[in-house]
mmCIF file with all atom_site columns, C-alpha atoms in Angstrom:
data_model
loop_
_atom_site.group_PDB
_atom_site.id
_atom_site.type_symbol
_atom_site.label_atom_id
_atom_site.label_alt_id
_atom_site.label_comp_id
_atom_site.label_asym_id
_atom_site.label_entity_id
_atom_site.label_seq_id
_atom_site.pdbx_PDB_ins_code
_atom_site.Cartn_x
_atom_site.Cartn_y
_atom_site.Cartn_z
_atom_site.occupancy
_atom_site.B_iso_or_equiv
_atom_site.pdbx_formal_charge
_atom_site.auth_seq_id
_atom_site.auth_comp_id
_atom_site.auth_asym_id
_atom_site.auth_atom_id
_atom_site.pdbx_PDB_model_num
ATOM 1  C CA . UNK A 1 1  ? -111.625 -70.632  27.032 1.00 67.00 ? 1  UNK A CA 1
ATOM 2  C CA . UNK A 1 2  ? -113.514 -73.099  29.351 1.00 77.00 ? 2  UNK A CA 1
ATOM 3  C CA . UNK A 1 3  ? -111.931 -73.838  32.612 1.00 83.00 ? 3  UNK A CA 1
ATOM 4  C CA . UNK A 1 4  ? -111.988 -77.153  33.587 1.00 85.00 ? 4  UNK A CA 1
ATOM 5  C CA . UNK A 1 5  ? -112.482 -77.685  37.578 1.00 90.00 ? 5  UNK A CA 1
ATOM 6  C CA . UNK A 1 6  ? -111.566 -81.235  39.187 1.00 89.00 ? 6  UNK A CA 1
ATOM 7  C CA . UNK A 1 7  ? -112.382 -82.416  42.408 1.00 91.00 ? 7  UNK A CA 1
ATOM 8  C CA . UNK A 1 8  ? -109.606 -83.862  44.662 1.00 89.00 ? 8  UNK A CA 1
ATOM 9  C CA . UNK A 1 9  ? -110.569 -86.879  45.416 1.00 91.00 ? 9  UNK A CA 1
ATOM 10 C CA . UNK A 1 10 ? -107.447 -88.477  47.347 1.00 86.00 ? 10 UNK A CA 1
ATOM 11 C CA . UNK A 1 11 ? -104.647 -86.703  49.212 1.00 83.00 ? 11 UNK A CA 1
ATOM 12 C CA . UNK A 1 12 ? -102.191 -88.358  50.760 1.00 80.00 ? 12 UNK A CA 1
ATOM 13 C CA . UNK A 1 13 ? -98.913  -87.322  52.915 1.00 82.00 ? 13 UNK A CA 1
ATOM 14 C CA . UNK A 1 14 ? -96.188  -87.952  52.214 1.00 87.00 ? 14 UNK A CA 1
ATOM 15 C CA . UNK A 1 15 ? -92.272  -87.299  52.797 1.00 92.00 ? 15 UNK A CA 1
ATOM 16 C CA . UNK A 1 16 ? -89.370  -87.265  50.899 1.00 92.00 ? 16 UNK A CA 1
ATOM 17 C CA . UNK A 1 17 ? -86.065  -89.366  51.766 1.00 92.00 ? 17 UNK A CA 1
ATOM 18 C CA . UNK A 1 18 ? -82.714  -88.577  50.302 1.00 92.00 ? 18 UNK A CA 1
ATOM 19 C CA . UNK A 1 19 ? -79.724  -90.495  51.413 1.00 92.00 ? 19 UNK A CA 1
ATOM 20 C CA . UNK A 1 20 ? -76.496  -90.019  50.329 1.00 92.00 ? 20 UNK A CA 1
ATOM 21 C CA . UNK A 1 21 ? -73.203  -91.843  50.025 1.00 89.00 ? 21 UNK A CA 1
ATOM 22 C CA . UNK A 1 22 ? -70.059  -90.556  48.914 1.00 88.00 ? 22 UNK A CA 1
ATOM 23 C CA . UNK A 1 23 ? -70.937  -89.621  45.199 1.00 91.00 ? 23 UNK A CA 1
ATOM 24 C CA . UNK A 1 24 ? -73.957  -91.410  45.218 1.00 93.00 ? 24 UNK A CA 1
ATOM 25 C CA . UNK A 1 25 ? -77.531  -90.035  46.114 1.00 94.00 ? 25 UNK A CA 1
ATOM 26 C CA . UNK A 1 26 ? -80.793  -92.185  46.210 1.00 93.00 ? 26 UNK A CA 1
ATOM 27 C CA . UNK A 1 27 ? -84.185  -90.231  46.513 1.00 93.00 ? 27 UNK A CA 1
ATOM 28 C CA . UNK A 1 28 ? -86.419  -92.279  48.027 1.00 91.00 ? 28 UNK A CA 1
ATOM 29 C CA . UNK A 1 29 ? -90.626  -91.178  48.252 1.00 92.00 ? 29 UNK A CA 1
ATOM 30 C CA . UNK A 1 30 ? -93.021  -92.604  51.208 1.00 94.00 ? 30 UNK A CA 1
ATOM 31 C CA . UNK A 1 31 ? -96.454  -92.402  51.659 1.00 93.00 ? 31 UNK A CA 1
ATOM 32 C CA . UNK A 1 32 ? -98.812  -92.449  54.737 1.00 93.00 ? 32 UNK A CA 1
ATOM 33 C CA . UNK A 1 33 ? -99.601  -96.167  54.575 1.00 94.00 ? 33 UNK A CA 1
ATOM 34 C CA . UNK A 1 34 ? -96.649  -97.739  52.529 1.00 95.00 ? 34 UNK A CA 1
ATOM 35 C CA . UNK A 1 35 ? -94.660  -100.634 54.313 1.00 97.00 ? 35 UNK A CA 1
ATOM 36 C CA . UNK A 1 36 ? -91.267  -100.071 54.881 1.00 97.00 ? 36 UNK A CA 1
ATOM 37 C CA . UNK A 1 37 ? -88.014  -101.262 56.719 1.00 97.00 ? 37 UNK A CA 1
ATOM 38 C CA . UNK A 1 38 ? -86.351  -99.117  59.185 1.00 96.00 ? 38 UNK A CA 1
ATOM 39 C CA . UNK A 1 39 ? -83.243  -99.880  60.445 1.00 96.00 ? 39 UNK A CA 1
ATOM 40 C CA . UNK A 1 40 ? -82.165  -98.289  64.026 1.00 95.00 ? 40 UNK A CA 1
ATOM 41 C CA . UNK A 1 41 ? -79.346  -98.846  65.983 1.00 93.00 ? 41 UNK A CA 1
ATOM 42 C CA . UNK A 1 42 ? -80.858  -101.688 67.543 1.00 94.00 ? 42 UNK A CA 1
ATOM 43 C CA . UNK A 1 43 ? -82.843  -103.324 65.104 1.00 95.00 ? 43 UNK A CA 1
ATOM 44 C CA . UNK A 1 44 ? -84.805  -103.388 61.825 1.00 96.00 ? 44 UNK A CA 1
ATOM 45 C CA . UNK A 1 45 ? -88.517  -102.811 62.036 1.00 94.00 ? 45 UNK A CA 1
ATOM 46 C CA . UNK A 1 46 ? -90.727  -103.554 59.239 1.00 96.00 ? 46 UNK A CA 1
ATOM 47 C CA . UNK A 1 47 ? -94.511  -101.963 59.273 1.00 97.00 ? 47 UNK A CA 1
ATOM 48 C CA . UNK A 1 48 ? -96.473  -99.241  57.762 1.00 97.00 ? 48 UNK A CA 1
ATOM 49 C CA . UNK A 1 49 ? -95.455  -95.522  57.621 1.00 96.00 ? 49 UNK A CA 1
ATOM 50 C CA . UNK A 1 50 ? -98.205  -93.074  58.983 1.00 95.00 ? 50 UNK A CA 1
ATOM 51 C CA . UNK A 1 51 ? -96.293  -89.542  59.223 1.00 93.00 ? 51 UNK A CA 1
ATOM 52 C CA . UNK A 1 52 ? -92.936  -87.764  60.318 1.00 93.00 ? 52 UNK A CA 1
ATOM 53 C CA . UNK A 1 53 ? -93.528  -85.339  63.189 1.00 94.00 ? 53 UNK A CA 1
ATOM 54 C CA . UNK A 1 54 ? -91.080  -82.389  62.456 1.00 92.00 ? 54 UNK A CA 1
ATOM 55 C CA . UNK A 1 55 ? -89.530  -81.179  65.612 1.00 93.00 ? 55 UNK A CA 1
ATOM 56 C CA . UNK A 1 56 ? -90.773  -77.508  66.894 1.00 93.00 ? 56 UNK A CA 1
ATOM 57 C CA . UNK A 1 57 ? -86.846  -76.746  68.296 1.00 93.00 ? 57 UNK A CA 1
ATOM 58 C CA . UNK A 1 58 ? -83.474  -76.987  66.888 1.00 88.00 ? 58 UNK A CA 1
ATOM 59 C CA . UNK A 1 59 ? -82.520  -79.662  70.248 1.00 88.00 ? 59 UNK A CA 1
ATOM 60 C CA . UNK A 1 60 ? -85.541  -81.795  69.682 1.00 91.00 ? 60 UNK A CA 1
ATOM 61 C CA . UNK A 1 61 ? -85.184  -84.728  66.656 1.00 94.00 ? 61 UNK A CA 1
ATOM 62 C CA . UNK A 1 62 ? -88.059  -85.523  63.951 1.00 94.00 ? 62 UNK A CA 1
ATOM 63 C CA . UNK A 1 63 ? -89.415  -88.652  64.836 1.00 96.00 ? 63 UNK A CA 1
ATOM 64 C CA . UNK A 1 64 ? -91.373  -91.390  62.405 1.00 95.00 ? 64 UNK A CA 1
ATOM 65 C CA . UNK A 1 65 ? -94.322  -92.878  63.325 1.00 96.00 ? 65 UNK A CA 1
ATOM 66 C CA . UNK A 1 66 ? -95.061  -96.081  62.023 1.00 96.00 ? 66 UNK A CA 1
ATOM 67 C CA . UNK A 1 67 ? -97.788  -99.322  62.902 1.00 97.00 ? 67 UNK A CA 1
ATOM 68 C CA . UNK A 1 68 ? -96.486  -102.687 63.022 1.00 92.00 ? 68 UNK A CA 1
ATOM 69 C CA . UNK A 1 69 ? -98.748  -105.647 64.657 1.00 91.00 ? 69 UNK A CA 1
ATOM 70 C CA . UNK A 1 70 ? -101.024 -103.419 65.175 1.00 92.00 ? 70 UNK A CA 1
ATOM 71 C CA . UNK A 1 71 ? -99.586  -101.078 67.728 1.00 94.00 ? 71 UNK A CA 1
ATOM 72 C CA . UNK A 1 72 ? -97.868  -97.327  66.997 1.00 94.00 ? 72 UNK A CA 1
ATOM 73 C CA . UNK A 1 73 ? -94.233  -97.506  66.800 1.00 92.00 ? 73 UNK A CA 1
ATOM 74 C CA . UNK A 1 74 ? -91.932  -94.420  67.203 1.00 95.00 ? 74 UNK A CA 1
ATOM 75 C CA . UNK A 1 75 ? -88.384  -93.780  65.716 1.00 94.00 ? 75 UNK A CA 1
ATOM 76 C CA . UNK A 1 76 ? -86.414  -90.985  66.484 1.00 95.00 ? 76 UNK A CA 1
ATOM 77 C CA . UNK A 1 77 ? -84.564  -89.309  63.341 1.00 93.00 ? 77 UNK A CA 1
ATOM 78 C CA . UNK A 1 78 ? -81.240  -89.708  65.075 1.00 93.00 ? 78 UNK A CA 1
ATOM 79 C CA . UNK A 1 79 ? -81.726  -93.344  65.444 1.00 95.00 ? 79 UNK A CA 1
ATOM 80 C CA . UNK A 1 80 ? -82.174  -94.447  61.746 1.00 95.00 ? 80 UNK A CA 1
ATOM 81 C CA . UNK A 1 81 ? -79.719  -95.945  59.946 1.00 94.00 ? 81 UNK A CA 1
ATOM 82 C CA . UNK A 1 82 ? -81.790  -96.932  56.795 1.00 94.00 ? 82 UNK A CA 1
ATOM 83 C CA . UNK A 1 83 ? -85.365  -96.652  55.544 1.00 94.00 ? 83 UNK A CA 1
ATOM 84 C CA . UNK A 1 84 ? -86.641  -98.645  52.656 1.00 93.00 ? 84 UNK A CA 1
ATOM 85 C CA . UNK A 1 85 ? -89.698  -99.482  50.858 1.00 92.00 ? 85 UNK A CA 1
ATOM 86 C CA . UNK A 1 86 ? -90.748  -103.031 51.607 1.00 91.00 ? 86 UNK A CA 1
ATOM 87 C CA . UNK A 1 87 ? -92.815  -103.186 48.944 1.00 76.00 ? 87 UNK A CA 1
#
């Protein structure tokens, strides 16, 4: 049998969202360079995703990075209310 070998030729990051409400549960997939719409405590933000930095300790929180007007934008995990795709 010939083995067929591919090249990779795009890899991009990504994370997986799943939010849940009562019975319901949405699964929701972003990629480094989607837009989405991130609603904090404060405000909604609306720019592109670049990556989720995982916290190293239990007493830190994941944050998500994002660009919007081209400037980095940081959200703390425990400061989202809602991400969506603003696609």
């Amino acid at each position: 049998m010939e083995e067929c070998i591919m090249e990779i030729t795009s890899l991009l990051p990504g994370v997986k969202i799943v939010k849940e409400d009562g019975e319901v549960k949405e699964d929701v997939f972003i990629s480094q360079g989607d837009k989405v719409k991130v609603t904090t405590v404060d405000e909604t933000v609306t720019g592109t995703f670049m990556l989720v930095e995982f916290a190293r300790y239990s007493e830190e929180d994941d944050i998500l990075h994002m660009v919007r007007d081209e400037e980095g934008f940081a959200v703390p995990f425990d400061q989202i209310i809602d991400i969506v795709r603003a696609d």
